[in-house]
Amino acid sequence: SATSVALFSSVSRPLGDTATVSGGLRWEQRSARYRDAFGSRFDPRDSMLGGELGLTHEVQPGATVWARIARGYKAGGFNTSLAGIDFDEFPDFNLDAGNIEFAPEYLWDYELGLRLAPATANWSMALNVFMQQRDDPQIKVPAQLRLGDPTTYVFVTDNASDAETRGVELEASWQLLPTLGLGTALGLLHTEIGDFNLRPELEGGDLAHAPRYTFALNASWRSPQGWFARADYGGKASYTIDYCQSTDCNDPVTSPWQVLDLRAGRDWGPWTVEVWARNMLD
């Protein structure tokens, strides 16, 4: 069982006519209680503090820059899959009764951004650069404690020392003609896992579900008579699906993929008829 009590507040204040500063703070105390039939007993009490501080400045009409620092957290928990295991039987794994409990993790997030949307222009753009530092990140890995015995296959969540994420995101749109609009988005990402005693093979590797790039392109057309059509083409790089499914951590990854979606139709007042197809390229 677990009980959480939290207090939070936020405030926003203008600094002149073109700048605004905002901030927020959240404190949470989580009291948990763990008991099992094998004698394991844990009563952790975690006090966690998070918040954010942001500044937005309109450099000129249609041009805004912003910056943000934030700290988030995720409460700890328990590996009930390890209850009742005699760890002396499995000396090849760095596990003991203390691994039933894992600690909270914290994240520091730093962001800088630019938005351009001139009132007289037919285009807009947004650029965001970010870096995230995770302390004691919770990483879930599988472990087959006895080779050849699938009944000893368990999942274990444990804390690594740290992990890092950094990247850039770009979005843009362009109204090429009154009836035709174009859009694009691009994301570049780098992640890295720090020291991890439970699975040292993962140290220096990527976080799961973290493709190195993602992209999206779209085009939409709409006539004054109500006819419309839209095409979306997007994709992402390969990425690891999960951590250490194989003994040597040489896990399979997805292939890079792209998807094309199409739709077309017509509006009649409150009625719309459309046809659509997803993943046209299979």
PDB file of C-alpha atoms in Angstrom:
ATOM      1  CA  SER A   1       0.000   0.000   0.000  1.00  0.00           C
ATOM      2  CA  ALA A   2       1.052   3.594  -0.495  1.00  0.00           C
ATOM      3  CA  THR A   3      -0.248   7.025   0.477  1.00  0.00           C
ATOM      4  CA  SER A   4       0.803  10.299  -1.134  1.00  0.00           C
ATOM      5  CA  VAL A   5       0.261  13.830   0.163  1.00  0.00           C
ATOM      6  CA  ALA A   6       1.194  16.758  -2.082  1.00  0.00           C
ATOM      7  CA  LEU A   7       1.247  20.543  -2.023  1.00  0.00           C
ATOM      8  CA  PHE A   8       1.726  22.586  -5.184  1.00  0.00           C
ATOM      9  CA  SER A   9       1.455  26.168  -6.390  1.00  0.00           C
ATOM     10  CA  SER A  10       2.212  28.228  -9.474  1.00  0.00           C
ATOM     11  CA  VAL A  11       2.598  31.920 -10.257  1.00  0.00           C
ATOM     12  CA  SER A  12       3.036  34.022 -13.388  1.00  0.00           C
ATOM     13  CA  ARG A  13       4.111  37.667 -13.470  1.00  0.00           C
ATOM     14  CA  PRO A  14       4.682  40.085 -16.361  1.00  0.00           C
ATOM     15  CA  LEU A  15       8.023  41.877 -16.584  1.00  0.00           C
ATOM     16  CA  GLY A  16       7.100  44.920 -18.621  1.00  0.00           C
ATOM     17  CA  ASP A  17       5.086  44.681 -21.815  1.00  0.00           C
ATOM     18  CA  THR A  18       7.042  41.946 -23.591  1.00  0.00           C
ATOM     19  CA  ALA A  19       8.303  39.489 -20.981  1.00  0.00           C
ATOM     20  CA  THR A  20       6.660  37.098 -18.540  1.00  0.00           C
ATOM     21  CA  VAL A  21       8.222  34.995 -15.812  1.00  0.00           C
ATOM     22  CA  SER A  22       6.419  31.960 -14.390  1.00  0.00           C
ATOM     23  CA  GLY A  23       7.216  29.396 -11.769  1.00  0.00           C
ATOM     24  CA  GLY A  24       5.789  26.443  -9.948  1.00  0.00           C
ATOM     25  CA  LEU A  25       6.661  24.247  -6.996  1.00  0.00           C
ATOM     26  CA  ARG A  26       5.402  20.844  -5.904  1.00  0.00           C
ATOM     27  CA  TRP A  27       6.250  18.913  -2.741  1.00  0.00           C
ATOM     28  CA  GLU A  28       5.088  15.354  -2.254  1.00  0.00           C
ATOM     29  CA  GLN A  29       5.550  12.853   0.530  1.00  0.00           C
ATOM     30  CA  ARG A  30       4.898   9.225  -0.259  1.00  0.00           C
ATOM     31  CA  SER A  31       4.616   6.655   2.525  1.00  0.00           C
ATOM     32  CA  ALA A  32       4.626   3.034   1.390  1.00  0.00           C
ATOM     33  CA  ARG A  33       4.269  -0.256   3.197  1.00  0.00           C
ATOM     34  CA  TYR A  34       5.390  -3.659   1.922  1.00  0.00           C
ATOM     35  CA  ARG A  35       4.909  -7.067   3.556  1.00  0.00           C
ATOM     36  CA  ASP A  36       5.079 -10.556   2.083  1.00  0.00           C
ATOM     37  CA  ALA A  37       4.751 -14.086   3.395  1.00  0.00           C
ATOM     38  CA  PHE A  38       8.511 -14.616   3.159  1.00  0.00           C
ATOM     39  CA  GLY A  39       9.435 -12.055   5.804  1.00  0.00           C
ATOM     40  CA  SER A  40      10.331  -9.054   3.637  1.00  0.00           C
ATOM     41  CA  ARG A  41       9.272  -5.776   5.261  1.00  0.00           C
ATOM     42  CA  PHE A  42       9.801  -2.257   3.883  1.00  0.00           C
ATOM     43  CA  ASP A  43       8.366   1.049   5.082  1.00  0.00           C
ATOM     44  CA  PRO A  44       9.981   3.775   2.941  1.00  0.00           C
ATOM     45  CA  ARG A  45       8.955   7.395   3.299  1.00  0.00           C
ATOM     46  CA  ASP A  46      10.086   9.577   0.375  1.00  0.00           C
ATOM     47  CA  SER A  47       9.878  13.381   0.362  1.00  0.00           C
ATOM     48  CA  MET A  48      10.172  14.637  -3.230  1.00  0.00           C
ATOM     49  CA  LEU A  49      10.432  18.212  -4.508  1.00  0.00           C
ATOM     50  CA  GLY A  50       9.827  19.375  -8.062  1.00  0.00           C
ATOM     51  CA  GLY A  51       9.105  22.596  -9.847  1.00  0.00           C
ATOM     52  CA  GLU A  52       9.846  24.836 -12.792  1.00  0.00           C
ATOM     53  CA  LEU A  53      10.978  28.345 -13.657  1.00  0.00           C
ATOM     54  CA  GLY A  54      10.309  29.833 -17.081  1.00  0.00           C
ATOM     55  CA  LEU A  55      10.857  33.107 -18.913  1.00  0.00           C
ATOM     56  CA  THR A  56       9.126  34.183 -22.126  1.00  0.00           C
ATOM     57  CA  HIS A  57      10.172  37.296 -24.049  1.00  0.00           C
ATOM     58  CA  GLU A  58       8.570  38.740 -27.177  1.00  0.00           C
ATOM     59  CA  VAL A  59      11.576  40.195 -28.985  1.00  0.00           C
ATOM     60  CA  GLN A  60       9.305  41.766 -31.583  1.00  0.00           C
ATOM     61  CA  PRO A  61       5.770  41.115 -32.803  1.00  0.00           C
ATOM     62  CA  GLY A  62       5.678  37.553 -34.037  1.00  0.00           C
ATOM     63  CA  ALA A  63       9.061  36.571 -32.567  1.00  0.00           C
ATOM     64  CA  THR A  64       9.236  35.011 -29.098  1.00  0.00           C
ATOM     65  CA  VAL A  65      12.101  33.373 -27.228  1.00  0.00           C
ATOM     66  CA  TRP A  66      11.704  31.345 -24.064  1.00  0.00           C
ATOM     67  CA  ALA A  67      13.730  29.414 -21.537  1.00  0.00           C
ATOM     68  CA  ARG A  68      12.717  26.854 -18.924  1.00  0.00           C
ATOM     69  CA  ILE A  69      14.306  24.924 -16.074  1.00  0.00           C
ATOM     70  CA  ALA A  70      12.260  22.182 -14.449  1.00  0.00           C
ATOM     71  CA  ARG A  71      12.734  19.368 -11.973  1.00  0.00           C
ATOM     72  CA  GLY A  72      10.495  16.344 -11.946  1.00  0.00           C
ATOM     73  CA  TYR A  73      10.392  13.133  -9.960  1.00  0.00           C
ATOM     74  CA  LYS A  74       8.990   9.623  -9.992  1.00  0.00           C
ATOM     75  CA  ALA A  75       8.302   7.730  -6.794  1.00  0.00           C
ATOM     76  CA  GLY A  76      10.048   4.475  -5.943  1.00  0.00           C
ATOM     77  CA  GLY A  77       8.418   1.088  -5.540  1.00  0.00           C
ATOM     78  CA  PHE A  78       8.846  -2.660  -5.063  1.00  0.00           C
ATOM     79  CA  ASN A  79       9.813  -5.677  -7.163  1.00  0.00           C
ATOM     80  CA  THR A  80       7.193  -8.132  -6.008  1.00  0.00           C
ATOM     81  CA  SER A  81       8.634 -10.607  -8.560  1.00  0.00           C
ATOM     82  CA  LEU A  82      11.571 -11.166  -6.153  1.00  0.00           C
ATOM     83  CA  ALA A  83       9.449 -12.075  -3.145  1.00  0.00           C
ATOM     84  CA  GLY A  84      10.403 -15.445  -1.675  1.00  0.00           C
ATOM     85  CA  ILE A  85      13.462 -16.010  -3.893  1.00  0.00           C
ATOM     86  CA  ASP A  86      16.492 -17.644  -2.279  1.00  0.00           C
ATOM     87  CA  PHE A  87      19.215 -15.490  -3.818  1.00  0.00           C
ATOM     88  CA  ASP A  88      21.941 -17.898  -2.662  1.00  0.00           C
ATOM     89  CA  GLU A  89      20.693 -20.281  -5.363  1.00  0.00           C
ATOM     90  CA  PHE A  90      21.488 -17.742  -8.093  1.00  0.00           C
ATOM     91  CA  PRO A  91      25.024 -16.442  -7.534  1.00  0.00           C
ATOM     92  CA  ASP A  92      25.407 -15.312 -11.156  1.00  0.00           C
ATOM     93  CA  PHE A  93      23.090 -12.351 -10.638  1.00  0.00           C
ATOM     94  CA  ASN A  94      23.834  -9.286  -8.572  1.00  0.00           C
ATOM     95  CA  LEU A  95      20.552  -9.529  -6.666  1.00  0.00           C
ATOM     96  CA  ASP A  96      19.629  -9.809  -3.016  1.00  0.00           C
ATOM     97  CA  ALA A  97      16.667  -9.061  -0.789  1.00  0.00           C
ATOM     98  CA  GLY A  98      17.490  -5.354  -0.935  1.00  0.00           C
ATOM     99  CA  ASN A  99      16.568  -5.317  -4.633  1.00  0.00           C
ATOM    100  CA  ILE A 100      12.908  -5.791  -3.759  1.00  0.00           C
ATOM    101  CA  GLU A 101      12.780  -2.024  -3.119  1.00  0.00           C
ATOM    102  CA  PHE A 102      13.946   0.653  -5.564  1.00  0.00           C
ATOM    103  CA  ALA A 103      14.355   4.377  -4.944  1.00  0.00           C
ATOM    104  CA  PRO A 104      12.721   7.452  -6.520  1.00  0.00           C
ATOM    105  CA  GLU A 105      14.262   9.029  -9.588  1.00  0.00           C
ATOM    106  CA  TYR A 106      14.659  12.742 -10.389  1.00  0.00           C
ATOM    107  CA  LEU A 107      14.998  14.631 -13.640  1.00  0.00           C
ATOM    108  CA  TRP A 108      16.412  18.089 -14.390  1.00  0.00           C
ATOM    109  CA  ASP A 109      15.137  19.555 -17.664  1.00  0.00           C
ATOM    110  CA  TYR A 110      16.705  22.547 -19.457  1.00  0.00           C
ATOM    111  CA  GLU A 111      15.045  24.030 -22.538  1.00  0.00           C
ATOM    112  CA  LEU A 112      15.551  26.982 -24.896  1.00  0.00           C
ATOM    113  CA  GLY A 113      13.075  27.842 -27.611  1.00  0.00           C
ATOM    114  CA  LEU A 114      12.231  30.238 -30.417  1.00  0.00           C
ATOM    115  CA  ARG A 115       8.859  30.833 -32.065  1.00  0.00           C
ATOM    116  CA  LEU A 116       8.434  32.871 -35.253  1.00  0.00           C
ATOM    117  CA  ALA A 117       4.959  33.678 -36.576  1.00  0.00           C
ATOM    118  CA  PRO A 118       4.929  37.105 -38.262  1.00  0.00           C
ATOM    119  CA  ALA A 119       1.412  38.451 -38.569  1.00  0.00           C
ATOM    120  CA  THR A 120       1.852  39.389 -42.228  1.00  0.00           C
ATOM    121  CA  ALA A 121       3.668  36.203 -43.233  1.00  0.00           C
ATOM    122  CA  ASN A 122       2.206  32.948 -44.479  1.00  0.00           C
ATOM    123  CA  TRP A 123       4.620  30.773 -42.471  1.00  0.00           C
ATOM    124  CA  SER A 124       5.522  29.931 -38.872  1.00  0.00           C
ATOM    125  CA  MET A 125       8.395  28.124 -37.177  1.00  0.00           C
ATOM    126  CA  ALA A 126       9.253  26.770 -33.727  1.00  0.00           C
ATOM    127  CA  LEU A 127      12.672  25.568 -32.547  1.00  0.00           C
ATOM    128  CA  ASN A 128      13.348  23.845 -29.234  1.00  0.00           C
ATOM    129  CA  VAL A 129      16.703  22.707 -27.805  1.00  0.00           C
ATOM    130  CA  PHE A 130      16.687  20.605 -24.641  1.00  0.00           C
ATOM    131  CA  MET A 131      18.845  18.620 -22.241  1.00  0.00           C
ATOM    132  CA  GLN A 132      17.633  16.330 -19.487  1.00  0.00           C
ATOM    133  CA  GLN A 133      19.652  14.859 -16.642  1.00  0.00           C
ATOM    134  CA  ARG A 134      18.112  11.911 -14.780  1.00  0.00           C
ATOM    135  CA  ASP A 135      19.393  10.975 -11.336  1.00  0.00           C
ATOM    136  CA  ASP A 136      18.813   7.413 -10.099  1.00  0.00           C
ATOM    137  CA  PRO A 137      16.739   6.503 -13.178  1.00  0.00           C
ATOM    138  CA  GLN A 138      14.499   3.468 -12.759  1.00  0.00           C
ATOM    139  CA  ILE A 139      15.324   0.862 -15.415  1.00  0.00           C
ATOM    140  CA  LYS A 140      13.333  -2.352 -15.797  1.00  0.00           C
ATOM    141  CA  VAL A 141      15.280  -5.385 -17.037  1.00  0.00           C
ATOM    142  CA  PRO A 142      14.486  -9.102 -17.282  1.00  0.00           C
ATOM    143  CA  ALA A 143      16.556 -11.800 -15.615  1.00  0.00           C
ATOM    144  CA  GLN A 144      16.359 -15.564 -16.042  1.00  0.00           C
ATOM    145  CA  LEU A 145      17.907 -16.632 -12.778  1.00  0.00           C
ATOM    146  CA  ARG A 146      18.545 -20.219 -13.834  1.00  0.00           C
ATOM    147  CA  LEU A 147      19.497 -20.942 -17.445  1.00  0.00           C
ATOM    148  CA  GLY A 148      17.011 -23.278 -19.105  1.00  0.00           C
ATOM    149  CA  ASP A 149      14.364 -22.819 -16.402  1.00  0.00           C
ATOM    150  CA  PRO A 150      11.702 -20.388 -17.657  1.00  0.00           C
ATOM    151  CA  THR A 151       9.959 -20.420 -14.271  1.00  0.00           C
ATOM    152  CA  THR A 152      12.882 -18.340 -12.940  1.00  0.00           C
ATOM    153  CA  TYR A 153      12.363 -15.574 -15.534  1.00  0.00           C
ATOM    154  CA  VAL A 154      11.492 -12.335 -13.726  1.00  0.00           C
ATOM    155  CA  PHE A 155      11.461  -8.587 -14.382  1.00  0.00           C
ATOM    156  CA  VAL A 156      13.401  -6.352 -12.023  1.00  0.00           C
ATOM    157  CA  THR A 157      13.398  -2.570 -11.716  1.00  0.00           C
ATOM    158  CA  ASP A 158      16.557  -1.049 -10.287  1.00  0.00           C
ATOM    159  CA  ASN A 159      18.205   2.374 -10.144  1.00  0.00           C
ATOM    160  CA  ALA A 160      21.106   3.269 -12.383  1.00  0.00           C
ATOM    161  CA  SER A 161      23.332   6.134 -11.279  1.00  0.00           C
ATOM    162  CA  ASP A 162      22.223   8.558 -13.987  1.00  0.00           C
ATOM    163  CA  ALA A 163      21.064   8.942 -17.583  1.00  0.00           C
ATOM    164  CA  GLU A 164      21.193  11.799 -20.060  1.00  0.00           C
ATOM    165  CA  THR A 165      18.958  12.967 -22.882  1.00  0.00           C
ATOM    166  CA  ARG A 166      19.609  15.856 -25.248  1.00  0.00           C
ATOM    167  CA  GLY A 167      18.156  16.893 -28.552  1.00  0.00           C
ATOM    168  CA  VAL A 168      16.554  19.455 -30.809  1.00  0.00           C
ATOM    169  CA  GLU A 169      13.062  19.748 -32.288  1.00  0.00           C
ATOM    170  CA  LEU A 170      11.998  21.864 -35.271  1.00  0.00           C
ATOM    171  CA  GLU A 171       8.486  22.489 -36.576  1.00  0.00           C
ATOM    172  CA  ALA A 172       7.435  24.683 -39.498  1.00  0.00           C
ATOM    173  CA  SER A 173       4.326  25.379 -41.545  1.00  0.00           C
ATOM    174  CA  TRP A 174       3.824  27.277 -44.807  1.00  0.00           C
ATOM    175  CA  GLN A 175       0.590  28.372 -46.456  1.00  0.00           C
ATOM    176  CA  LEU A 176       1.912  28.113 -49.999  1.00  0.00           C
ATOM    177  CA  LEU A 177      -1.434  28.999 -51.606  1.00  0.00           C
ATOM    178  CA  PRO A 178      -4.829  29.935 -50.156  1.00  0.00           C
ATOM    179  CA  THR A 179      -5.857  26.333 -50.800  1.00  0.00           C
ATOM    180  CA  LEU A 180      -2.552  24.543 -50.105  1.00  0.00           C
ATOM    181  CA  GLY A 181      -0.625  24.224 -46.830  1.00  0.00           C
ATOM    182  CA  LEU A 182       2.640  22.436 -46.065  1.00  0.00           C
ATOM    183  CA  GLY A 183       4.097  21.337 -42.734  1.00  0.00           C
ATOM    184  CA  THR A 184       7.186  19.625 -41.436  1.00  0.00           C
ATOM    185  CA  ALA A 185       8.730  18.471 -38.166  1.00  0.00           C
ATOM    186  CA  LEU A 186      12.163  17.087 -37.322  1.00  0.00           C
ATOM    187  CA  GLY A 187      13.557  15.712 -34.068  1.00  0.00           C
ATOM    188  CA  LEU A 188      17.131  14.672 -33.250  1.00  0.00           C
ATOM    189  CA  LEU A 189      17.825  12.795 -30.020  1.00  0.00           C
ATOM    190  CA  HIS A 190      20.785  11.409 -28.089  1.00  0.00           C
ATOM    191  CA  THR A 191      20.421   9.338 -24.914  1.00  0.00           C
ATOM    192  CA  GLU A 192      22.942   7.588 -22.696  1.00  0.00           C
ATOM    193  CA  ILE A 193      22.734   5.364 -19.612  1.00  0.00           C
ATOM    194  CA  GLY A 194      25.283   5.904 -16.823  1.00  0.00           C
ATOM    195  CA  ASP A 195      26.604   3.389 -14.288  1.00  0.00           C
ATOM    196  CA  PHE A 196      24.232   0.470 -13.737  1.00  0.00           C
ATOM    197  CA  ASN A 197      25.430  -2.195 -11.327  1.00  0.00           C
ATOM    198  CA  LEU A 198      22.649  -4.657 -12.079  1.00  0.00           C
ATOM    199  CA  ARG A 199      23.434  -4.769 -15.821  1.00  0.00           C
ATOM    200  CA  PRO A 200      26.826  -3.142 -16.578  1.00  0.00           C
ATOM    201  CA  GLU A 201      26.375  -4.159 -20.235  1.00  0.00           C
ATOM    202  CA  LEU A 202      23.884  -1.299 -20.623  1.00  0.00           C
ATOM    203  CA  GLU A 203      26.281   1.423 -19.480  1.00  0.00           C
ATOM    204  CA  GLY A 204      26.878   3.972 -22.222  1.00  0.00           C
ATOM    205  CA  GLY A 205      23.985   2.605 -24.293  1.00  0.00           C
ATOM    206  CA  ASP A 206      20.785   4.264 -25.453  1.00  0.00           C
ATOM    207  CA  LEU A 207      17.583   4.414 -23.473  1.00  0.00           C
ATOM    208  CA  ALA A 208      14.784   2.233 -24.798  1.00  0.00           C
ATOM    209  CA  HIS A 209      12.246   3.718 -27.219  1.00  0.00           C
ATOM    210  CA  ALA A 210      14.604   6.589 -28.074  1.00  0.00           C
ATOM    211  CA  PRO A 211      15.103   6.813 -31.869  1.00  0.00           C
ATOM    212  CA  ARG A 212      17.995   9.006 -33.006  1.00  0.00           C
ATOM    213  CA  TYR A 213      15.717  10.918 -35.384  1.00  0.00           C
ATOM    214  CA  THR A 214      12.047  11.385 -36.146  1.00  0.00           C
ATOM    215  CA  PHE A 215      10.480  13.343 -39.003  1.00  0.00           C
ATOM    216  CA  ALA A 216       7.082  14.235 -40.411  1.00  0.00           C
ATOM    217  CA  LEU A 217       5.911  15.949 -43.603  1.00  0.00           C
ATOM    218  CA  ASN A 218       2.367  16.875 -44.508  1.00  0.00           C
ATOM    219  CA  ALA A 219       0.457  18.628 -47.267  1.00  0.00           C
ATOM    220  CA  SER A 220      -3.198  19.626 -47.105  1.00  0.00           C
ATOM    221  CA  TRP A 221      -5.468  21.030 -49.820  1.00  0.00           C
ATOM    222  CA  ARG A 222      -8.954  22.472 -49.431  1.00  0.00           C
ATOM    223  CA  SER A 223     -11.089  24.063 -52.143  1.00  0.00           C
ATOM    224  CA  PRO A 224     -13.779  26.709 -51.626  1.00  0.00           C
ATOM    225  CA  GLN A 225     -16.324  24.108 -52.807  1.00  0.00           C
ATOM    226  CA  GLY A 226     -15.558  21.902 -49.801  1.00  0.00           C
ATOM    227  CA  TRP A 227     -13.270  19.343 -51.414  1.00  0.00           C
ATOM    228  CA  PHE A 228     -10.183  18.470 -49.362  1.00  0.00           C
ATOM    229  CA  ALA A 229      -7.196  16.115 -49.350  1.00  0.00           C
ATOM    230  CA  ARG A 230      -4.246  15.495 -47.046  1.00  0.00           C
ATOM    231  CA  ALA A 231      -1.051  13.448 -47.163  1.00  0.00           C
ATOM    232  CA  ASP A 232       1.147  12.661 -44.135  1.00  0.00           C
ATOM    233  CA  TYR A 233       4.569  11.070 -44.461  1.00  0.00           C
ATOM    234  CA  GLY A 234       6.630  10.373 -41.352  1.00  0.00           C
ATOM    235  CA  GLY A 235       9.168   8.019 -39.882  1.00  0.00           C
ATOM    236  CA  LYS A 236      11.809   7.394 -37.283  1.00  0.00           C
ATOM    237  CA  ALA A 237      15.179   5.739 -36.816  1.00  0.00           C
ATOM    238  CA  SER A 238      15.705   2.284 -35.359  1.00  0.00           C
ATOM    239  CA  TYR A 239      15.587   1.943 -31.575  1.00  0.00           C
ATOM    240  CA  THR A 240      15.884  -0.664 -28.851  1.00  0.00           C
ATOM    241  CA  ILE A 241      12.490  -1.984 -27.802  1.00  0.00           C
ATOM    242  CA  ASP A 242      13.511  -2.997 -24.299  1.00  0.00           C
ATOM    243  CA  TYR A 243      16.528  -3.718 -22.124  1.00  0.00           C
ATOM    244  CA  CYS A 244      18.546  -6.926 -22.078  1.00  0.00           C
ATOM    245  CA  GLN A 245      16.110  -9.486 -23.396  1.00  0.00           C
ATOM    246  CA  SER A 246      19.121 -11.599 -24.375  1.00  0.00           C
ATOM    247  CA  THR A 247      21.830 -12.873 -22.062  1.00  0.00           C
ATOM    248  CA  ASP A 248      24.560 -10.734 -23.647  1.00  0.00           C
ATOM    249  CA  CYS A 249      22.281  -7.670 -23.955  1.00  0.00           C
ATOM    250  CA  ASN A 250      22.690  -7.813 -27.745  1.00  0.00           C
ATOM    251  CA  ASP A 251      19.027  -6.994 -28.137  1.00  0.00           C
ATOM    252  CA  PRO A 252      17.222  -6.750 -31.464  1.00  0.00           C
ATOM    253  CA  VAL A 253      16.174  -3.286 -32.524  1.00  0.00           C
ATOM    254  CA  THR A 254      13.406  -2.075 -34.780  1.00  0.00           C
ATOM    255  CA  SER A 255      14.210  -1.247 -38.372  1.00  0.00           C
ATOM    256  CA  PRO A 256      13.959   2.382 -39.492  1.00  0.00           C
ATOM    257  CA  TRP A 257      10.500   2.887 -40.885  1.00  0.00           C
ATOM    258  CA  GLN A 258       8.358   5.365 -42.806  1.00  0.00           C
ATOM    259  CA  VAL A 259       4.583   5.589 -43.085  1.00  0.00           C
ATOM    260  CA  LEU A 260       2.429   7.338 -45.694  1.00  0.00           C
ATOM    261  CA  ASP A 261      -1.190   8.160 -44.801  1.00  0.00           C
ATOM    262  CA  LEU A 262      -3.705   9.629 -47.268  1.00  0.00           C
ATOM    263  CA  ARG A 263      -7.211  10.975 -46.942  1.00  0.00           C
ATOM    264  CA  ALA A 264      -9.641  12.888 -49.171  1.00  0.00           C
ATOM    265  CA  GLY A 265     -13.250  13.951 -49.065  1.00  0.00           C
ATOM    266  CA  ARG A 266     -15.789  16.743 -49.174  1.00  0.00           C
ATOM    267  CA  ASP A 267     -17.782  18.861 -46.721  1.00  0.00           C
ATOM    268  CA  TRP A 268     -21.465  19.708 -47.211  1.00  0.00           C
ATOM    269  CA  GLY A 269     -22.469  22.025 -44.407  1.00  0.00           C
ATOM    270  CA  PRO A 270     -22.570  19.873 -41.254  1.00  0.00           C
ATOM    271  CA  TRP A 271     -21.840  16.694 -43.260  1.00  0.00           C
ATOM    272  CA  THR A 272     -18.455  15.264 -44.211  1.00  0.00           C
ATOM    273  CA  VAL A 273     -17.654  12.279 -46.412  1.00  0.00           C
ATOM    274  CA  GLU A 274     -14.078  11.074 -46.667  1.00  0.00           C
ATOM    275  CA  VAL A 275     -11.977   8.094 -47.681  1.00  0.00           C
ATOM    276  CA  TRP A 276      -8.666   7.307 -46.063  1.00  0.00           C
ATOM    277  CA  ALA A 277      -5.796   4.834 -46.188  1.00  0.00           C
ATOM    278  CA  ARG A 278      -3.009   4.359 -43.646  1.00  0.00           C
ATOM    279  CA  ASN A 279       0.439   2.941 -44.314  1.00  0.00           C
ATOM    280  CA  MET A 280       0.078   3.102 -48.106  1.00  0.00           C
ATOM    281  CA  LEU A 281       3.656   1.857 -48.580  1.00  0.00           C
ATOM    282  CA  ASP A 282       3.040  -1.195 -46.344  1.00  0.00           C
TER     283      ASP A 282
END
